[in-house]
Tab-separated table of C-alpha atoms in Angstrom:
chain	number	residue	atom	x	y	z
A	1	UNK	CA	0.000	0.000	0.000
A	2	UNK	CA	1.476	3.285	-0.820
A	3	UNK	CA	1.803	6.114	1.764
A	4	UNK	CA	1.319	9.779	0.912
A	5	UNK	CA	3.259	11.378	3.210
A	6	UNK	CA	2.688	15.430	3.244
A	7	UNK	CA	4.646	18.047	5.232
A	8	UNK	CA	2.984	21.206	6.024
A	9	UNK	CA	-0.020	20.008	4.200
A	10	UNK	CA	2.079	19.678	0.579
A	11	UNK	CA	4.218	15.821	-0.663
A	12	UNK	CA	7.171	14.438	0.869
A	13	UNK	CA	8.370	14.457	-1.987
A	14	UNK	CA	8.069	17.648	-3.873
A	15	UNK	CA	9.311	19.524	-0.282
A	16	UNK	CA	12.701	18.004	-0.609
A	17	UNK	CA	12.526	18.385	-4.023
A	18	UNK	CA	12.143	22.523	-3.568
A	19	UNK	CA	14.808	22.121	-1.023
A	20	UNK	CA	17.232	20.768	-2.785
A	21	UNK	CA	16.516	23.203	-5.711
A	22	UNK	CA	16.990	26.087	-3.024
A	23	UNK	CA	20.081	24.404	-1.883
A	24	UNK	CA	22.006	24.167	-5.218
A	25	UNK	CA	21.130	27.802	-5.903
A	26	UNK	CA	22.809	29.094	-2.355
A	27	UNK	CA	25.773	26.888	-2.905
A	28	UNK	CA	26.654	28.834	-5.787
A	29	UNK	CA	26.126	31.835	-3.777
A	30	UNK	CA	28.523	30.913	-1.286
A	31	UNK	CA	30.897	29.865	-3.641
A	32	UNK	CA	31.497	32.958	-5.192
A	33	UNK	CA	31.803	34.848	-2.142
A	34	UNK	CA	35.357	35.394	-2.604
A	35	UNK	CA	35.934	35.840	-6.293
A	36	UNK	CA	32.247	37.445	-6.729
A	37	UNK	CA	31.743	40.791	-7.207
A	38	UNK	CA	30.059	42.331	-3.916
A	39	UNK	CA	31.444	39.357	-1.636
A	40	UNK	CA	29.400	38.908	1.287
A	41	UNK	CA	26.915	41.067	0.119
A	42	UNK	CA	26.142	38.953	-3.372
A	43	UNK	CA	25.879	36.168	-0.930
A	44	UNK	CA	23.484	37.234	1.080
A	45	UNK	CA	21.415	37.931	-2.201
A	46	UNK	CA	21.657	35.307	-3.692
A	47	UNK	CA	20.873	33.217	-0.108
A	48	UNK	CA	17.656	35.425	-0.149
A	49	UNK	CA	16.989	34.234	-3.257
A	50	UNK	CA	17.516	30.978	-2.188
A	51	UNK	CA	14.983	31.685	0.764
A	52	UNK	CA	12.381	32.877	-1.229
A	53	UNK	CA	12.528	29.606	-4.110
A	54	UNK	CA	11.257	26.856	-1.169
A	55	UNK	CA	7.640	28.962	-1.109
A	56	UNK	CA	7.912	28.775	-5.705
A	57	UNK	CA	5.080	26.202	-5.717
A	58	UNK	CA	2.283	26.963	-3.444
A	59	UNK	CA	3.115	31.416	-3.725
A	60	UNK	CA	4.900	31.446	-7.138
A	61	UNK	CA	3.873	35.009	-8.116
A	62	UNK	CA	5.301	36.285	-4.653
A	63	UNK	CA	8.293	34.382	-5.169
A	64	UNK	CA	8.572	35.559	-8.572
A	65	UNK	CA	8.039	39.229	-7.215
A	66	UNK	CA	11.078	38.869	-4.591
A	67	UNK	CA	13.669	37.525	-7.206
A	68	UNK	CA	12.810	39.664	-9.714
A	69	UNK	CA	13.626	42.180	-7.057
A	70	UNK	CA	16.551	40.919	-5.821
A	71	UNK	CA	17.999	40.679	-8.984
A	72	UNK	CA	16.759	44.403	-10.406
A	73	UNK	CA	18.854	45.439	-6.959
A	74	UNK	CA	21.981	43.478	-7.955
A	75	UNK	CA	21.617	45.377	-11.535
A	76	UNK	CA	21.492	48.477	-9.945
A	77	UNK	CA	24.495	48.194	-7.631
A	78	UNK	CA	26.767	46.740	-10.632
A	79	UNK	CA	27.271	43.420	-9.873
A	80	UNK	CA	26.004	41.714	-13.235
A	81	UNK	CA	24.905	38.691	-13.783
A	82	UNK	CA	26.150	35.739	-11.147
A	83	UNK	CA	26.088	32.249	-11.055
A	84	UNK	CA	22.919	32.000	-8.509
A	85	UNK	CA	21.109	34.109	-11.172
A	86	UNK	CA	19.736	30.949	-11.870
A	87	UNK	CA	17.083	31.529	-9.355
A	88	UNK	CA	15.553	34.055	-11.639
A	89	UNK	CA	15.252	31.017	-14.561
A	90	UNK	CA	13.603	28.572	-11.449
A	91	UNK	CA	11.066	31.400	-10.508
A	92	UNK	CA	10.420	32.476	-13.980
A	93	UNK	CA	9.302	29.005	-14.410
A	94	UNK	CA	7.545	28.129	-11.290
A	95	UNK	CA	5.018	31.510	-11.792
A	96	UNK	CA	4.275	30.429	-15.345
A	97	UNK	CA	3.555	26.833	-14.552
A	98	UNK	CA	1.891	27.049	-10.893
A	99	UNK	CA	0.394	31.157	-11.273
A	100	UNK	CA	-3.408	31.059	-11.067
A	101	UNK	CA	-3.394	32.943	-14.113
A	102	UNK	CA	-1.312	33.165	-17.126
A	103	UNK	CA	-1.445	36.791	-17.297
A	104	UNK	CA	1.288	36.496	-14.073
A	105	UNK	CA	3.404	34.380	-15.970
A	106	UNK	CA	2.834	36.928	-18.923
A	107	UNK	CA	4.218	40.019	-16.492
A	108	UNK	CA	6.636	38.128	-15.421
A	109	UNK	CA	7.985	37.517	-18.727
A	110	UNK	CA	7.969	40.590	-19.795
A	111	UNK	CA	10.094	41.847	-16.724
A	112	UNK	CA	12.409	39.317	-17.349
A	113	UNK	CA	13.114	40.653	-21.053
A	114	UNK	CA	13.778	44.119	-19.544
A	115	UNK	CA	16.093	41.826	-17.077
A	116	UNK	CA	18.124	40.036	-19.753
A	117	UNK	CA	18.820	43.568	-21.785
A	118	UNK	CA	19.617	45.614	-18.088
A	119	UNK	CA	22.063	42.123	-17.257
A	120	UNK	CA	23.406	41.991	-21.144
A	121	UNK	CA	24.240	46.171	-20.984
A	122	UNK	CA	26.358	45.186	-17.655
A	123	UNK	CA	28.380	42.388	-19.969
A	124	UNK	CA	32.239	43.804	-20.502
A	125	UNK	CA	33.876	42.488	-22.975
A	126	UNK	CA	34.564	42.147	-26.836
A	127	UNK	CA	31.341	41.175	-27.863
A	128	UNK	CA	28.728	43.678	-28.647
A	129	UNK	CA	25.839	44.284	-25.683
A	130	UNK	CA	23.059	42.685	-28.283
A	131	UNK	CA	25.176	39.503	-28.435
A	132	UNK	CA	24.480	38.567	-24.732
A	133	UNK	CA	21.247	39.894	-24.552
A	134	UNK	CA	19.982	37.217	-27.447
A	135	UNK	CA	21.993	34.760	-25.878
A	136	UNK	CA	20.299	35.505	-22.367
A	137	UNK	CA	16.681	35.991	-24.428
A	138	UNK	CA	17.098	32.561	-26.063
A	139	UNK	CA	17.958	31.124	-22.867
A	140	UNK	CA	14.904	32.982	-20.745
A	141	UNK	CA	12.695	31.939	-23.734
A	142	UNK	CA	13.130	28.646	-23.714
A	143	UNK	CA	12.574	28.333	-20.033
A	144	UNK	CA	9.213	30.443	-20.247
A	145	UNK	CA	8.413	28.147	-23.174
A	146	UNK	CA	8.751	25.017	-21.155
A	147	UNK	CA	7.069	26.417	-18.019
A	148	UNK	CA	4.138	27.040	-20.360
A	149	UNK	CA	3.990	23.790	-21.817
A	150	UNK	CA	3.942	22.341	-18.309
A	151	UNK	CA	1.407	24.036	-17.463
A	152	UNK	CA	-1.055	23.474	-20.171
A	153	UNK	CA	-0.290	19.600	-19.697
A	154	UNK	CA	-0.684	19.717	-15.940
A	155	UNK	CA	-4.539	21.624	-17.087
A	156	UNK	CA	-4.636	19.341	-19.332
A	157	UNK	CA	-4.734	16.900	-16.418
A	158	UNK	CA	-6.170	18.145	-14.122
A	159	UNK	CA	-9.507	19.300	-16.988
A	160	UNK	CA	-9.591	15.196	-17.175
A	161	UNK	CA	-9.493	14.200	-13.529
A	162	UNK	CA	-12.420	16.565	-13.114
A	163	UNK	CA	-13.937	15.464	-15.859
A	164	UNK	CA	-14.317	11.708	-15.068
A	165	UNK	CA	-15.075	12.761	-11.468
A	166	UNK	CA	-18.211	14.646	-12.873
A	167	UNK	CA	-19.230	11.836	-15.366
A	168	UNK	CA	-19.091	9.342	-12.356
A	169	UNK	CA	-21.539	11.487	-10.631
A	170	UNK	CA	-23.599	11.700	-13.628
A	171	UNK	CA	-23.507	7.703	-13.851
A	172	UNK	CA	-24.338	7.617	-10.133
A	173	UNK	CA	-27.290	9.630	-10.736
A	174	UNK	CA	-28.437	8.106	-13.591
A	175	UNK	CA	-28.182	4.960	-11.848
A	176	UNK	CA	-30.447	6.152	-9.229
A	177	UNK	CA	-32.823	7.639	-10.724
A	178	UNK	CA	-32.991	4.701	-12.894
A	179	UNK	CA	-33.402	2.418	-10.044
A	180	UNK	CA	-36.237	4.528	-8.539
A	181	UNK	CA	-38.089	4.467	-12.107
A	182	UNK	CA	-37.702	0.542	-11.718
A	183	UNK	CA	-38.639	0.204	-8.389
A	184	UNK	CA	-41.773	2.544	-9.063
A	185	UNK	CA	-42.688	0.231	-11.679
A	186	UNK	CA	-41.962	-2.596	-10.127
A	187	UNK	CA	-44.328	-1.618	-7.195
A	188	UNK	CA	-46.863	-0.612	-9.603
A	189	UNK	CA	-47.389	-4.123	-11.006
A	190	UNK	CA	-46.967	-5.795	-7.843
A	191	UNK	CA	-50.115	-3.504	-6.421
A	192	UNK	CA	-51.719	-5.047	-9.604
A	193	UNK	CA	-50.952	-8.365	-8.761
A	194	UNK	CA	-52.208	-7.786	-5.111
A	195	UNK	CA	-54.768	-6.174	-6.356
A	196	UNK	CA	-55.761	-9.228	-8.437
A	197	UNK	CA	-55.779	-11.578	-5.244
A	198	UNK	CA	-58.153	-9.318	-3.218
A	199	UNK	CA	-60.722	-9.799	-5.847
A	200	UNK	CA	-60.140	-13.701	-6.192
A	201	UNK	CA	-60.645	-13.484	-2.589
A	202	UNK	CA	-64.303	-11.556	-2.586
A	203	UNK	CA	-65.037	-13.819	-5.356
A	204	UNK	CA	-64.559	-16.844	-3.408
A	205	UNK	CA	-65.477	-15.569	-0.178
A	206	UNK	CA	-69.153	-14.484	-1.628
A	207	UNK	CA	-69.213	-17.851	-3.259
A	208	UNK	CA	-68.975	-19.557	0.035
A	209	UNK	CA	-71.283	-17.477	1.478
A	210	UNK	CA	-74.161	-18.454	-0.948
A	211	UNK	CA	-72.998	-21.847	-1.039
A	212	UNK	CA	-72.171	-23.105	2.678
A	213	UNK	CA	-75.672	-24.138	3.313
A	214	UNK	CA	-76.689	-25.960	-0.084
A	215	UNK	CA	-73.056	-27.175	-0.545
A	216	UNK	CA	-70.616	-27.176	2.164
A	217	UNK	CA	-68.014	-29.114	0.269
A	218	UNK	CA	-67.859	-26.332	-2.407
A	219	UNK	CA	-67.956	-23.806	0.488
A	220	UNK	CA	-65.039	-25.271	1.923
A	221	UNK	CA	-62.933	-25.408	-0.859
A	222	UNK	CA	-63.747	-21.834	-1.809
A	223	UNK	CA	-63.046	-21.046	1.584
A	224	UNK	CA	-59.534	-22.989	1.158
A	225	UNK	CA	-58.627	-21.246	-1.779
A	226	UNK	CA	-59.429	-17.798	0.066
A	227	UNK	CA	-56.961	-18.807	2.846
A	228	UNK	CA	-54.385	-19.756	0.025
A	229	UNK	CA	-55.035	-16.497	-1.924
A	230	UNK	CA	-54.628	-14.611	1.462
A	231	UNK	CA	-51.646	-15.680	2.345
A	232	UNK	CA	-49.830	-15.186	-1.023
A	233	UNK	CA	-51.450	-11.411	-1.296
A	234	UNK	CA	-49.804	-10.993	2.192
A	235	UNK	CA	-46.764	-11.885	1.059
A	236	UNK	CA	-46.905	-10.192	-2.334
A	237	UNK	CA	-47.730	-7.515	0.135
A	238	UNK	CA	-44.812	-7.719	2.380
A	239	UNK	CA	-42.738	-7.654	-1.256
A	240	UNK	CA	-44.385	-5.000	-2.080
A	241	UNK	CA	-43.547	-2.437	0.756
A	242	UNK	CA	-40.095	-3.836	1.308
A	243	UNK	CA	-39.585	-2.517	-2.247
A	244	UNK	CA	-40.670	0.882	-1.408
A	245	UNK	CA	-39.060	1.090	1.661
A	246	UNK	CA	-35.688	0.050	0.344
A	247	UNK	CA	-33.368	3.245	-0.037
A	248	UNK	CA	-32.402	3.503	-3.792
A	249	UNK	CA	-29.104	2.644	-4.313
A	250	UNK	CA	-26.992	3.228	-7.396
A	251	UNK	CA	-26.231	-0.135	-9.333
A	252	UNK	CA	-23.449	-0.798	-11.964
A	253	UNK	CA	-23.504	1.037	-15.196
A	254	UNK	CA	-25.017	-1.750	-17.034
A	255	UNK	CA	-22.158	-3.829	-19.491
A	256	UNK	CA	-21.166	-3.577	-22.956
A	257	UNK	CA	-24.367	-5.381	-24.174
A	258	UNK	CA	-26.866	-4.174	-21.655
A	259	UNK	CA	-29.641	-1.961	-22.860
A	260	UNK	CA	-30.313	0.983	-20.243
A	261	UNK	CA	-33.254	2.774	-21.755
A	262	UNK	CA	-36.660	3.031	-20.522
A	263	UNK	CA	-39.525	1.987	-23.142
A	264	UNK	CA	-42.054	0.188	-24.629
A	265	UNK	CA	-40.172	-2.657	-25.433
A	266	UNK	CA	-41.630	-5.384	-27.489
A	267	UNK	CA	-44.160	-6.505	-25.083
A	268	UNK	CA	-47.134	-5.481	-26.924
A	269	UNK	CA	-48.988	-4.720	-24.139
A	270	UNK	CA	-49.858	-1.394	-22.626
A	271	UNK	CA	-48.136	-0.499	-19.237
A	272	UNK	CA	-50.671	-0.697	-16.784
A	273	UNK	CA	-51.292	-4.282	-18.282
A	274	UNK	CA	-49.967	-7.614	-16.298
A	275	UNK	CA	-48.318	-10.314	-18.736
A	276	UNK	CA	-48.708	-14.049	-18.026
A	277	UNK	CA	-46.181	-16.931	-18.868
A	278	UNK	CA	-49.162	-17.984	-21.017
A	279	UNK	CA	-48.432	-15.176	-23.110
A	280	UNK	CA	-44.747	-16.011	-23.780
A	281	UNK	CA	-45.129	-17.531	-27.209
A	282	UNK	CA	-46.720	-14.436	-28.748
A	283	UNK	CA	-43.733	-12.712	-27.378
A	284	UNK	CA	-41.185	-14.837	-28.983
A	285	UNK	CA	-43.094	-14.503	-32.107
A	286	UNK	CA	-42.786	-10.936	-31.827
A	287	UNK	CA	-39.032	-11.140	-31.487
A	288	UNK	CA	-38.925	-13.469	-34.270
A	289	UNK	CA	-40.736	-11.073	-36.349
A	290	UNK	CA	-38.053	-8.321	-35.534
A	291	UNK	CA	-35.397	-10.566	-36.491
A	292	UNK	CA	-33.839	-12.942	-34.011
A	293	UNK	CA	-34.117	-16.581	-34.333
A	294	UNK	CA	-34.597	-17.838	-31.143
A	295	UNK	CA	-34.606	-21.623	-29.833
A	296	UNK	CA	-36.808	-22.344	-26.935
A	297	UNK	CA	-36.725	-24.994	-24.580
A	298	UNK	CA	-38.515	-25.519	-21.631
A	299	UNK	CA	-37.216	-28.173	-18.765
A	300	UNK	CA	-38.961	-30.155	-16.060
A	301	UNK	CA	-42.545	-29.825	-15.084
A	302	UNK	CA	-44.230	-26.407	-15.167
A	303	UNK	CA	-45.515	-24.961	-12.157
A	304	UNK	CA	-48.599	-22.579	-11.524
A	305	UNK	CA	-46.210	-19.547	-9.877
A	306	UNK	CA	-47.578	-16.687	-8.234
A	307	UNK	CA	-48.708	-13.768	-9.713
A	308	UNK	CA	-45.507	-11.371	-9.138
A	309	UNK	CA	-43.120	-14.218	-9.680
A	310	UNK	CA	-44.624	-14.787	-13.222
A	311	UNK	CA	-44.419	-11.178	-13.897
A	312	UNK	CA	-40.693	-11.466	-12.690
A	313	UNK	CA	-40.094	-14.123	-14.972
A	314	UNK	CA	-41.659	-12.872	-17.852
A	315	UNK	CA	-40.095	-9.635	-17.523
A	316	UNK	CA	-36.211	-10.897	-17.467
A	317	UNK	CA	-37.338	-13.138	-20.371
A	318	UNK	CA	-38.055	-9.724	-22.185
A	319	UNK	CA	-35.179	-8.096	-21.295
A	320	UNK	CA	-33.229	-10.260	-22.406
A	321	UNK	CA	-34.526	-10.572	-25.540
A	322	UNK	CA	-34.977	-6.789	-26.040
A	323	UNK	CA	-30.981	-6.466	-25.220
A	324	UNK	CA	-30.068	-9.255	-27.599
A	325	UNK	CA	-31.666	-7.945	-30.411
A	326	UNK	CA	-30.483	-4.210	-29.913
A	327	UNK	CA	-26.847	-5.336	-29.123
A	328	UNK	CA	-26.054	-8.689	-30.859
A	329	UNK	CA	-28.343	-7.147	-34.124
A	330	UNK	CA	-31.089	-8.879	-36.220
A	331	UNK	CA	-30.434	-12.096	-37.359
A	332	UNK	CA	-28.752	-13.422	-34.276
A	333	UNK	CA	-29.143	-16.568	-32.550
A	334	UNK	CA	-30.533	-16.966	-28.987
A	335	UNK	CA	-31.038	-20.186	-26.678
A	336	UNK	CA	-33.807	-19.461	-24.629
A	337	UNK	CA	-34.332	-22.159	-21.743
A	338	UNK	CA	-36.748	-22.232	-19.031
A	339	UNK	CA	-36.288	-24.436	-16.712
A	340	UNK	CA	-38.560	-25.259	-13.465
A	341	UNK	CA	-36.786	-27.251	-10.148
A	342	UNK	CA	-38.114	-28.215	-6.885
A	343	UNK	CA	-37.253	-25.103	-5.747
A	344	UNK	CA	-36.463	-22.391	-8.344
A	345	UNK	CA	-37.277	-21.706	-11.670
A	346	UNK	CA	-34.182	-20.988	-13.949
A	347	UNK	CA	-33.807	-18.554	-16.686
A	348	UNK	CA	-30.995	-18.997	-19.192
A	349	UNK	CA	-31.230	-16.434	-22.740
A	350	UNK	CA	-27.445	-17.015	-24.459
A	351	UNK	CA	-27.154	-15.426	-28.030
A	352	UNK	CA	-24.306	-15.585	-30.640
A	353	UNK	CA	-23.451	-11.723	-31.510
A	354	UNK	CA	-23.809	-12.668	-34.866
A	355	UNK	CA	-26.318	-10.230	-36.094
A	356	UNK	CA	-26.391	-7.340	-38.330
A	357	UNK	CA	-27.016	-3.734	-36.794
A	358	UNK	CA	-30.261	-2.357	-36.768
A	359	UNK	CA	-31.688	0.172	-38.705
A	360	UNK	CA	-32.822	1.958	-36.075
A	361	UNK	CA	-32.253	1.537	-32.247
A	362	UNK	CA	-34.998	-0.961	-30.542
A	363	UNK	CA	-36.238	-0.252	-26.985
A	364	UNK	CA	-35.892	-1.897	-23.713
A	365	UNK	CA	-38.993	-3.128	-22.141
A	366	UNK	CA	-37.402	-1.358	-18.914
A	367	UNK	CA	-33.843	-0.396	-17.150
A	368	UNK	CA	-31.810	-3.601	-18.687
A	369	UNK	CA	-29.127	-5.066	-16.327
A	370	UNK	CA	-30.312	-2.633	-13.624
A	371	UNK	CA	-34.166	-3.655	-13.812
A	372	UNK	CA	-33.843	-6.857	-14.111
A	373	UNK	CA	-31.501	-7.058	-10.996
A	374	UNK	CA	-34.444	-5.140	-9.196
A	375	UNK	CA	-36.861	-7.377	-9.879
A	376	UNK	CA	-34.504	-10.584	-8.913
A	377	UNK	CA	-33.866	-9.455	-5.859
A	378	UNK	CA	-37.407	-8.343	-4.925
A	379	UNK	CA	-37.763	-12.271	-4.827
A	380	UNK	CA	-34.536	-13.156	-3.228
A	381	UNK	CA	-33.078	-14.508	-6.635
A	382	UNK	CA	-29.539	-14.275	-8.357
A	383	UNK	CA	-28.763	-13.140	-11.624
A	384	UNK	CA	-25.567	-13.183	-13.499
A	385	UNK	CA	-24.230	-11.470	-16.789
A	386	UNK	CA	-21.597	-11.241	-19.240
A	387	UNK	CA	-19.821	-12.067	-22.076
A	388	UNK	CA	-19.442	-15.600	-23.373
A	389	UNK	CA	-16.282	-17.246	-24.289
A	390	UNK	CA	-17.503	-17.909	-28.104
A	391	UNK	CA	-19.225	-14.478	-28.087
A	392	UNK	CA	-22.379	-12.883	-27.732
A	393	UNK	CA	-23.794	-12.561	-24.054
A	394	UNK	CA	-25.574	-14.611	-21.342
A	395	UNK	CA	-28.177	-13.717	-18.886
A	396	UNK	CA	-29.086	-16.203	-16.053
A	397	UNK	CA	-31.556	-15.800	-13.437
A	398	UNK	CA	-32.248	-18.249	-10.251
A	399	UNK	CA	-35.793	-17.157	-8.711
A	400	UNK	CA	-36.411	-19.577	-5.097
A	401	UNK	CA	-40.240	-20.802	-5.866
A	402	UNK	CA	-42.284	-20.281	-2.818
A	403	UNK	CA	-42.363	-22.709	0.329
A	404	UNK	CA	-45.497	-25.073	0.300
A	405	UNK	CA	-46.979	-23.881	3.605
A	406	UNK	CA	-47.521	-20.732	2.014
A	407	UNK	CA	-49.769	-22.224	-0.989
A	408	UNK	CA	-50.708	-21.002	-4.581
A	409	UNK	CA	-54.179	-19.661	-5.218
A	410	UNK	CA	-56.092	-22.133	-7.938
């Protein structure tokens, strides 16, 4: 594991680094305090200037300010240019790449032209004055020219880091909102299906009522079934609010091959209406008739499921079909198997990737990986997705069939 370690709030790392920088520029100031013009005095500029380099990061105008100072005061006395006039070069570079704003590194520029013809006019020898001062131009130039390079990477950067940071908040609250649309639907139908069990309830119960003197055996059994319908809407019920009181949560941005869009789909049935497993051949048909050829087998012995668990079912079943047609493209092959246990019922939709793009985008019959993880889990189920080793993509979903004691209405 890697430790940041900070001092005074900034890295390790870049402190000694400013250090050492500050260092090397005093040493030549102390070495030249014999042979230097100014002795002692040079020193203790350049030392100053030293001083002033270990603040170049987090102040680098200020800093920029004080050397440029420093050295317009060595000008002015006659020194000329020294070897730790390199500090000017350091803070020259420092205020263009750290500065808040260019327009500091643009000053400082500037002052350090006027610098580098004030330091060539102090140059005595052969050459002419204009010599040094394109020599000392070329050199400041180049420096100013890197700083700003720098900085537009390190902008560059830091534009990108910001960037992903606000398009993983956008994700996040896609996701949720997303997952409340889901959930809002998913309570929806489930009030339907509860719905549906209070009135096979009345039914049966005013059945009973009529009948319990002139035929107590069909009394009793519509009173059974009453019971059995009673205690499945209870626990539809008990589904029901624990999906509404369930804080939203943000789920994963659904996978290369998950639709994500909210829709129609290719249910052919209006919203508010409740499909049926009965109904799962027309929908296959439909699919067909959009353009995927789809194999369907069904294992083991069908069971009558309740209301919400057939919905479940028969939802994930159109999911996956909707996603297989939009991402693996018409024409595509898909293995569709249903298959009922003791204790689960087991959907498995596998398709190729082999198909062409369509012409125009389909839609999702819901929220794609993240609805159909909602309505899994509303029944304590499992689902798993992803790619397959020979390509295309798998969905499989595990929902636990209910326990006996709790019964299935006729």
């Amino acid at each position: 594991m890697t430790v940041n370690r900070t001092i005074f709030g900034r890295p390790l790392r870049g402190v000694a680094f400013d250090v050492a920088v500050s260092g090397l520029v005093a040493l030549f100031a102390v070495a030249g305090v014999v042979t230097q013009p100014g002795g002692w005095k040079a020193t203790a500029v350049g030392c100053l200037m030293a001083a002033a380099l270990l603040f170049r990061r987090t102040h680098p105008t200020p800093v920029a300010a004080v050397v440029g100072a420093l050295a317009l005061t060595q000008v002015i006395v006659g020194w000329g240019p020294l070897g730790y006039d390199i500090a000017v070069l350091i803070a020259l570079y420092s205020v263009v790449k750290y500065a808040d704003r260019l327009r500091d590194g643009i000053l400082a520029g500037a002052a350090a032209a006027v610098g580098v013809v004030l330091a060539a006019l102090q140059i005595r020898g052969p050459a002419a004055w204009w010599a040094s001062a394109i020599y000392f131009g070329l050199i400041t130039g180049a420096v100013w020219l890197v700083g700003l390079n720098v900085r537009t990477r390190r902008l560059y950067v830091l534009t990108l880091e910001e960037r992903a940071v606000t398009l993983e908040r956008e994700r996040e609250a896609e996701s949720r909102a997303a997952v409340a649309e889901e959930r809002t639907r998913i309570a929806r139908e489930l009030h339907d299906v509860v719905a549906h069990s209070m009135a096979v309830m009345i039914v049966q119960a005013d059945g009973a009522r009529f009948t319990i003197d002139r035929d107590p055996a069909a009394a009793r059994e519509a009173v059974k079934v009453v019971a059995a319908t009673g205690r499945q809407a209870l626990e539809e019920m008990r589904r029901l609010v624990g999906v509404l009181r369930e804080p939203s949560r943000p789920e994963p941005v659904a996978a290369p091959g998950m639709a994500d869009e909210p829709g129609g789909g290719l249910s052919g049935a209006p919203v508010h209406r409740r499909p049926a497993l009965v109904e799962l051949p027309e929908l296959l048909d439909r699919f067909r008739a959009a353009g995927l050829r789809i194999t369907w087998t069904v294992a083991g012995e069908p069971a009558a499921l309740p209301p919400g668990l057939e919905l479940t079912v028969y939802r994930v079943v159109q999911e996956a079909l909707t996603n297989a047609l939009k991402h693996a493209g018409v024409g595509a092959s898909v293995e569709l198997d249903l298959g009922y246990a003791d204790d689960a019922v087991l959907v498995r939709a596998a398709d190729d990737g082999r198909g062409r793009p369509l012409v125009r985008p389909a839609p999702s019959g819901g929220h794609g990986l993240v609805g159909m993880r909602e309505r899994v889990s509303v029944y304590d189920g499992s689902l798993t997705a992803g790619p397959r080793l020979a390509g295309g993509w798998r969905v499989e979903a595990r929902l636990p069939l209910p326990s006996a004691a709790e019964g299935v209405a006729a």
